[in-house]
mmCIF file of N, CA, C and O in Angstrom:
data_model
loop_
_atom_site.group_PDB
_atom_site.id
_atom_site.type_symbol
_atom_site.label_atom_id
_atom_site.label_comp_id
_atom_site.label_asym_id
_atom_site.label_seq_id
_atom_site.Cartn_x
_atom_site.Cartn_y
_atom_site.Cartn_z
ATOM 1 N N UNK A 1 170.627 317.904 103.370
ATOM 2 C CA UNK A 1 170.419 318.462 102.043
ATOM 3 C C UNK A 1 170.801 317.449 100.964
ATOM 4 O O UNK A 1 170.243 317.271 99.881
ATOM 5 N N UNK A 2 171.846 316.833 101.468
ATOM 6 C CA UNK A 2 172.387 315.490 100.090
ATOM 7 C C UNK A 2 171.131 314.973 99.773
ATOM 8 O O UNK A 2 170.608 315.130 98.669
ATOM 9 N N UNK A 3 170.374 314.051 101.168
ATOM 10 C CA UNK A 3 169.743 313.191 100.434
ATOM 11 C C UNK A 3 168.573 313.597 100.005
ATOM 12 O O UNK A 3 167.728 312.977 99.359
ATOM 13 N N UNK A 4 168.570 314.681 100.401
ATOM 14 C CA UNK A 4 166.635 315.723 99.813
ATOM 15 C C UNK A 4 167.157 315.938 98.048
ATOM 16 O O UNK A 4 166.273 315.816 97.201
ATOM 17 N N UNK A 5 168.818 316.299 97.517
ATOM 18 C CA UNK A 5 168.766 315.977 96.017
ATOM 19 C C UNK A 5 168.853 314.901 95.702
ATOM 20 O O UNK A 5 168.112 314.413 94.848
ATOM 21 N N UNK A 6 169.870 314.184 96.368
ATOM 22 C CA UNK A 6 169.127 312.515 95.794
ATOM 23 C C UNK A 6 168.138 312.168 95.594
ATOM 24 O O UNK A 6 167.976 311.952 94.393
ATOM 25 N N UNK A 7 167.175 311.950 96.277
ATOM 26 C CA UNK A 7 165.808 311.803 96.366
ATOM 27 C C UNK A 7 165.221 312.042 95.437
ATOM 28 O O UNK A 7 164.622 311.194 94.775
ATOM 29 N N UNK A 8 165.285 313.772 95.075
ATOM 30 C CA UNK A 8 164.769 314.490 94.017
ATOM 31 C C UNK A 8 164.821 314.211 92.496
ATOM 32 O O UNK A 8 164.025 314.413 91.578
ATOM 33 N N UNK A 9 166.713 313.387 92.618
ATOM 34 C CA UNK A 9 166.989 312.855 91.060
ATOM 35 C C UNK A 9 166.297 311.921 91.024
ATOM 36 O O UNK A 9 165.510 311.788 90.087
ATOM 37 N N UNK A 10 166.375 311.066 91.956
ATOM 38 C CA UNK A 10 165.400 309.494 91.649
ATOM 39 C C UNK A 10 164.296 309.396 91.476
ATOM 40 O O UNK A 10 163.772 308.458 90.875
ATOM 41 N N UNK A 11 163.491 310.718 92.161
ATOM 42 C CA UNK A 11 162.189 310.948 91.886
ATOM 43 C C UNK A 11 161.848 311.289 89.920
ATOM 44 O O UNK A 11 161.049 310.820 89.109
ATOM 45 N N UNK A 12 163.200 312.566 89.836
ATOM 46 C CA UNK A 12 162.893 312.844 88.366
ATOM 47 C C UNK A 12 163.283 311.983 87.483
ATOM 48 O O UNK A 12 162.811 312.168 86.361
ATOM 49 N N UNK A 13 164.117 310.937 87.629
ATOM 50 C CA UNK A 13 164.745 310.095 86.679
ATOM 51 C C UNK A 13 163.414 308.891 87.034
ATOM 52 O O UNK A 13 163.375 308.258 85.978
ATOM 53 N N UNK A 14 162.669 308.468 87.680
ATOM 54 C CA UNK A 14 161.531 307.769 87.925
ATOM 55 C C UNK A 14 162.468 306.836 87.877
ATOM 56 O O UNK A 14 162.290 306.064 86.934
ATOM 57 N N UNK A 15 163.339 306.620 88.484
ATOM 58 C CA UNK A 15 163.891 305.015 88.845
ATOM 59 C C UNK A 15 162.744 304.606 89.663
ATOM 60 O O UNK A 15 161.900 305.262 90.274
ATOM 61 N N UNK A 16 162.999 302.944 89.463
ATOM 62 C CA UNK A 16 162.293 301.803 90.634
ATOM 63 C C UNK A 16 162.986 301.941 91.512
ATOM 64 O O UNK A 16 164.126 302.405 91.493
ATOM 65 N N UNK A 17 162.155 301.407 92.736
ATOM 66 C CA UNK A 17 163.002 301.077 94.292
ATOM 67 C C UNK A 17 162.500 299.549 94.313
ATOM 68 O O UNK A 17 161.454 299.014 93.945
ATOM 69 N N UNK A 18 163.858 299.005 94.982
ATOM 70 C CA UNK A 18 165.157 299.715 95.318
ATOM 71 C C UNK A 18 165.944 300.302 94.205
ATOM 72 O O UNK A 18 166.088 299.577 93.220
ATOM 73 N N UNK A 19 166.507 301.545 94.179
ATOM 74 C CA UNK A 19 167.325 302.214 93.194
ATOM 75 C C UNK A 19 168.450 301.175 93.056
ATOM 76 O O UNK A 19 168.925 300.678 94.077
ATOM 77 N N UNK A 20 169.048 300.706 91.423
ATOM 78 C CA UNK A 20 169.795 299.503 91.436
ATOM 79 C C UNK A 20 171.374 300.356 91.766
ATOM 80 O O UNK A 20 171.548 301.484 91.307
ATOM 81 N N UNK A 21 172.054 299.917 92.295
ATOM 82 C CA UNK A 21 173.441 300.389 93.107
ATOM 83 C C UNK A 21 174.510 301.381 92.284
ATOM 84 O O UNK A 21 175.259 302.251 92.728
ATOM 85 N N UNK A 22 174.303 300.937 90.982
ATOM 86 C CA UNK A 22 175.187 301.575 90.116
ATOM 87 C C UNK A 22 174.557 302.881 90.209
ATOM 88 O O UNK A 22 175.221 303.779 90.726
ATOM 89 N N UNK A 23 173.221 303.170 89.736
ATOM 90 C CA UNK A 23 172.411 304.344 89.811
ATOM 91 C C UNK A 23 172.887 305.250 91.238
ATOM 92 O O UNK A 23 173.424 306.351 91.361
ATOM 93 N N UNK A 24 172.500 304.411 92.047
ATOM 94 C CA UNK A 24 172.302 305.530 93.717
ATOM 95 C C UNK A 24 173.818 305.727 93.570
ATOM 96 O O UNK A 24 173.972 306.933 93.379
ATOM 97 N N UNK A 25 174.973 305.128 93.570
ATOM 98 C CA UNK A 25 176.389 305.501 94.019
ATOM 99 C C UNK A 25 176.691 307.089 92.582
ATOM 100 O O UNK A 25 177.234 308.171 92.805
ATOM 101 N N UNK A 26 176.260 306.725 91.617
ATOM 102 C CA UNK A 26 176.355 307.462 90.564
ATOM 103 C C UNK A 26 175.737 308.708 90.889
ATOM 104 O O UNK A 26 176.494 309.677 90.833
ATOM 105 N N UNK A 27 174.475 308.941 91.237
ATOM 106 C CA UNK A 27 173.797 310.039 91.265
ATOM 107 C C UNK A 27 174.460 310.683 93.119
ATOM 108 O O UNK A 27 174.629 311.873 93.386
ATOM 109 N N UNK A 28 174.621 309.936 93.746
ATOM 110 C CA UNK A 28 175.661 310.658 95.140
ATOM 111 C C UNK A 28 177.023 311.042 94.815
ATOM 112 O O UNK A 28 177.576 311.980 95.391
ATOM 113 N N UNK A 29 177.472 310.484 94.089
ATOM 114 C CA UNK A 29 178.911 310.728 93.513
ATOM 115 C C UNK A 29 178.622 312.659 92.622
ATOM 116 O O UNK A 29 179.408 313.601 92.719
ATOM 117 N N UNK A 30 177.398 312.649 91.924
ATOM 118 C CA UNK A 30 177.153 313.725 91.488
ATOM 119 C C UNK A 30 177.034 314.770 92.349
ATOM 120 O O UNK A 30 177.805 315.730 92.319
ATOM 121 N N UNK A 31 175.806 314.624 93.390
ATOM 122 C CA UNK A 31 175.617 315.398 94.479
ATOM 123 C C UNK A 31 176.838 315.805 95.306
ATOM 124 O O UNK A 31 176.865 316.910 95.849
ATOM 125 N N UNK A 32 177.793 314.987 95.406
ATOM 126 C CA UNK A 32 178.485 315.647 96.202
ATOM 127 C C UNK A 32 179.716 316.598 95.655
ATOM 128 O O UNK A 32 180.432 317.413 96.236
ATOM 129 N N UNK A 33 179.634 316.009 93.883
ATOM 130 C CA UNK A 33 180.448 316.918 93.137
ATOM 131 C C UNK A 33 179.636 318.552 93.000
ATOM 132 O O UNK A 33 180.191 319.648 92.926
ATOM 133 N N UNK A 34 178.432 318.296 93.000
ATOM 134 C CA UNK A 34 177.725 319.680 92.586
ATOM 135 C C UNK A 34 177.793 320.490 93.303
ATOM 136 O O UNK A 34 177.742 321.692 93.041
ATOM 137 N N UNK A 35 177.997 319.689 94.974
ATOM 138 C CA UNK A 35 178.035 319.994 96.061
ATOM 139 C C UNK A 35 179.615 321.169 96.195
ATOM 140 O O UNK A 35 179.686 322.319 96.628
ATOM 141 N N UNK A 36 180.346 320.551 95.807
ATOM 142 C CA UNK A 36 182.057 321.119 95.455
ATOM 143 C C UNK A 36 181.782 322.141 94.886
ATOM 144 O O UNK A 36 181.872 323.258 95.398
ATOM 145 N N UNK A 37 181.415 321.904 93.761
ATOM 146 C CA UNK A 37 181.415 323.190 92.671
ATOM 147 C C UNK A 37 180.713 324.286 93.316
ATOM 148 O O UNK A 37 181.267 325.356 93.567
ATOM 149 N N UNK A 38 179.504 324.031 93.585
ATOM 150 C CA UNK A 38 178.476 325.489 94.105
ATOM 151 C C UNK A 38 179.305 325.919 94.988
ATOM 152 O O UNK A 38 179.367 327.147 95.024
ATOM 153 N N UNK A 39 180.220 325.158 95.995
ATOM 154 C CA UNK A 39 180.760 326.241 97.235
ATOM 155 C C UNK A 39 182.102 326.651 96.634
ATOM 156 O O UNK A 39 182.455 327.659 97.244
ATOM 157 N N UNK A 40 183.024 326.316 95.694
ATOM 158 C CA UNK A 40 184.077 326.803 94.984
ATOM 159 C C UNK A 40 183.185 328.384 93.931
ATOM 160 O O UNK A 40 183.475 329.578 94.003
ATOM 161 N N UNK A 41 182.423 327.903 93.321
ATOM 162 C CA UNK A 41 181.863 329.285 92.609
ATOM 163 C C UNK A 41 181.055 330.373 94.201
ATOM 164 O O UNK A 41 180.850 331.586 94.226
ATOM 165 N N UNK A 42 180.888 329.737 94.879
ATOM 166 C CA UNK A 42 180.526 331.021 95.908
ATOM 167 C C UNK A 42 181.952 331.370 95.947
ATOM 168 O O UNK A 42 182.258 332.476 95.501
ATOM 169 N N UNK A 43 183.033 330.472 96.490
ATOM 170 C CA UNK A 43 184.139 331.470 97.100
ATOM 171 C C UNK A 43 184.796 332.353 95.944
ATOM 172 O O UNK A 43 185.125 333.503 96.239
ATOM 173 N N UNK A 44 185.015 331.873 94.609
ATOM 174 C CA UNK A 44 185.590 332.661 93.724
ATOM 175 C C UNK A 44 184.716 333.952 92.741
ATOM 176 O O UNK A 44 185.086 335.080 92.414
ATOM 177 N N UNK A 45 183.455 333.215 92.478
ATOM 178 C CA UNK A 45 182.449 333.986 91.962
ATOM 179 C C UNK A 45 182.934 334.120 90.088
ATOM 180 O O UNK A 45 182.253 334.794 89.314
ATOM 181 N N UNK A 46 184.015 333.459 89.703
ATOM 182 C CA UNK A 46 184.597 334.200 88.553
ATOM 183 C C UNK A 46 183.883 333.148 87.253
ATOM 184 O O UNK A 46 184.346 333.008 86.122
ATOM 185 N N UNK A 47 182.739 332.548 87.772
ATOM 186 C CA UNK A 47 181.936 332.265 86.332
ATOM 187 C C UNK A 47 180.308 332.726 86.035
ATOM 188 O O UNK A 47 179.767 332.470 87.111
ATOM 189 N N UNK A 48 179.857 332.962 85.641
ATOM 190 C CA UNK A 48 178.466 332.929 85.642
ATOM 191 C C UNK A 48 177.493 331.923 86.023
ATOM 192 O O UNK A 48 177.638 330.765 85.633
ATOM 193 N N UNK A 49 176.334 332.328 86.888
ATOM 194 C CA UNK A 49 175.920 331.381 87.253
ATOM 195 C C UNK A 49 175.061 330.038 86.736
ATOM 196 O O UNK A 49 174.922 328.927 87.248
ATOM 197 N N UNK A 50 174.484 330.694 85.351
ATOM 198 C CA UNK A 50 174.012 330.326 84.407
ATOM 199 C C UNK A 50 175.064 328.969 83.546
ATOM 200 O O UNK A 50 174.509 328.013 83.003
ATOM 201 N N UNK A 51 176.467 329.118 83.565
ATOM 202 C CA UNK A 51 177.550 328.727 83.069
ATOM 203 C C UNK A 51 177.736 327.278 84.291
ATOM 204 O O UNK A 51 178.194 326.257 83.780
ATOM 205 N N UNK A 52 177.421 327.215 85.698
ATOM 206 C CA UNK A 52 177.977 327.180 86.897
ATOM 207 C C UNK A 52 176.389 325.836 86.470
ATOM 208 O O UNK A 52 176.568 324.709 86.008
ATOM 209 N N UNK A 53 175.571 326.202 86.673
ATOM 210 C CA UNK A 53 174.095 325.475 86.060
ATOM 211 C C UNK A 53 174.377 324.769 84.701
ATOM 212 O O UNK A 53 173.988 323.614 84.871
ATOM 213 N N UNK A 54 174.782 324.875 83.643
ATOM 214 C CA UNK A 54 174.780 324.620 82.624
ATOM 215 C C UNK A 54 175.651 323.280 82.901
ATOM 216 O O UNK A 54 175.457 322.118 82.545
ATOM 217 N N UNK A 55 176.565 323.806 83.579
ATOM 218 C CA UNK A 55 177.886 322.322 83.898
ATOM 219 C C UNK A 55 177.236 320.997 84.335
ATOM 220 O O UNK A 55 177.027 319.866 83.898
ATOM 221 N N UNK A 56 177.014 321.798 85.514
ATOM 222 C CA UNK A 56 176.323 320.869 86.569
ATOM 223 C C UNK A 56 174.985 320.120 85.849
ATOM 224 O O UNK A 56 174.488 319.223 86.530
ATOM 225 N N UNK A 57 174.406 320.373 84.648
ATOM 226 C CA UNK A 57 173.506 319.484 84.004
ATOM 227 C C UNK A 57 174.634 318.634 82.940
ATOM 228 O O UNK A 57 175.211 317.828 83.670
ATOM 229 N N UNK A 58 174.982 318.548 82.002
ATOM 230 C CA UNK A 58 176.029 318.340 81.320
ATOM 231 C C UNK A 58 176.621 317.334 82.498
ATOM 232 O O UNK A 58 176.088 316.230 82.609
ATOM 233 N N UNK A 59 177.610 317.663 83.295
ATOM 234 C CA UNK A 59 178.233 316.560 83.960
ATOM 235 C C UNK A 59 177.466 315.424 84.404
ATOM 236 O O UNK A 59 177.915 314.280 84.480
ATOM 237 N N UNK A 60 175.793 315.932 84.818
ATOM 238 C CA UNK A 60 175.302 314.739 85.354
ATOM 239 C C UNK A 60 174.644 313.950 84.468
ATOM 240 O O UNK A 60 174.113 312.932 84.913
ATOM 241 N N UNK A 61 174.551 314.232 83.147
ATOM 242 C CA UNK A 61 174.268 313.690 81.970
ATOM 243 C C UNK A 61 175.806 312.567 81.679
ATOM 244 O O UNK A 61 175.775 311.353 81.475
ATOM 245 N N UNK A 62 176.515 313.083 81.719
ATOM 246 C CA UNK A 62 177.509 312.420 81.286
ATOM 247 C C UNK A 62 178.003 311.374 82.163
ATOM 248 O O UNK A 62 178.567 310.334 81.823
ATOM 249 N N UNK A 63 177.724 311.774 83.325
ATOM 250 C CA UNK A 63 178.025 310.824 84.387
ATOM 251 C C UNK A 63 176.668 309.570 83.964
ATOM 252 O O UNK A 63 177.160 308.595 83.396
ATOM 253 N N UNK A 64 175.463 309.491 84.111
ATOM 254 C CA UNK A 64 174.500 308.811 83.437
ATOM 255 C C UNK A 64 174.717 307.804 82.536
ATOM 256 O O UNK A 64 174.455 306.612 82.697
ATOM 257 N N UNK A 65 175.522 308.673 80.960
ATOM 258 C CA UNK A 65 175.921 308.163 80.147
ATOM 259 C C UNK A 65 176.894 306.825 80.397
ATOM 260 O O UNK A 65 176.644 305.676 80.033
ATOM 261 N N UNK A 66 178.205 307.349 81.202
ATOM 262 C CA UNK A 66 179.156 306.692 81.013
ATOM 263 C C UNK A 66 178.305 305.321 82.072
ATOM 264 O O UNK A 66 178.915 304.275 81.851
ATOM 265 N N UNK A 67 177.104 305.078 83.116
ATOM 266 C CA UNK A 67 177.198 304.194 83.373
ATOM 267 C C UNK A 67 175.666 302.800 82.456
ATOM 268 O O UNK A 67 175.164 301.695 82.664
ATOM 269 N N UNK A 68 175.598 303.995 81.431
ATOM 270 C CA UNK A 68 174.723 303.444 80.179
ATOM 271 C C UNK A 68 173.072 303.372 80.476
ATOM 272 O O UNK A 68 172.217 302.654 79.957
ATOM 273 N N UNK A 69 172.940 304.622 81.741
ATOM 274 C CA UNK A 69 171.636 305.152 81.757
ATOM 275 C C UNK A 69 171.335 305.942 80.719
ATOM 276 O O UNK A 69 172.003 306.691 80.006
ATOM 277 N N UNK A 70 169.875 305.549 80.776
ATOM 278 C CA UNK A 70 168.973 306.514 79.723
ATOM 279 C C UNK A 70 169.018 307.982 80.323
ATOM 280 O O UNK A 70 168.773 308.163 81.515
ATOM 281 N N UNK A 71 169.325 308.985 79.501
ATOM 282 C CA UNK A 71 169.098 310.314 79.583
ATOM 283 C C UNK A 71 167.995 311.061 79.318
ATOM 284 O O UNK A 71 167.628 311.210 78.152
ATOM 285 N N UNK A 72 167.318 311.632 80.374
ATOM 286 C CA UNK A 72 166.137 312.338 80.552
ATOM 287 C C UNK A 72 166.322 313.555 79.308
ATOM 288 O O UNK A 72 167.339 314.213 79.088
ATOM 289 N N UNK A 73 164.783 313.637 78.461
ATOM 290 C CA UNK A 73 164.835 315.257 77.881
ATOM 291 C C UNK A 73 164.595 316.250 78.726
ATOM 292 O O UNK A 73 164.627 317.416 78.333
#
């Protein structure tokens, strides 16, 4: 499942291949955080899921940012 969303970001972010290193470690570093979060909000349930989505775009924007990728609209 990791690398079917990896894949998916690199597909939507239309990076070139080879994806340059900063990118791929950045966008797995995400996946496996999103990865955290979705199974912490299954076990607790105490945010909305909409809220739970909202993050998880936001963080991977910011994660992007801080390594001075362009951010998708």
């Amino acid at each position: 499942v990791e690398e079917t969303v990896y894949e998916l970001l690199v597909e939507g972010l239309d990076e070139p291949e080879p994806v340059d290193p900063l990118v791929r470690m950045t966008l797995k570093c995400w996946v496996a955080a999103a990865q955290t979060g979705v199974l912490d909000w299954l076990k607790h349930r105490d945010m909305e899921r909409a809220e739970i989505e909202r993050q998880l775009i936001v963080q991977l924007g910011a994660l992007l940012m801080a390594i001075g990728h362009e951010i998708p609209v």
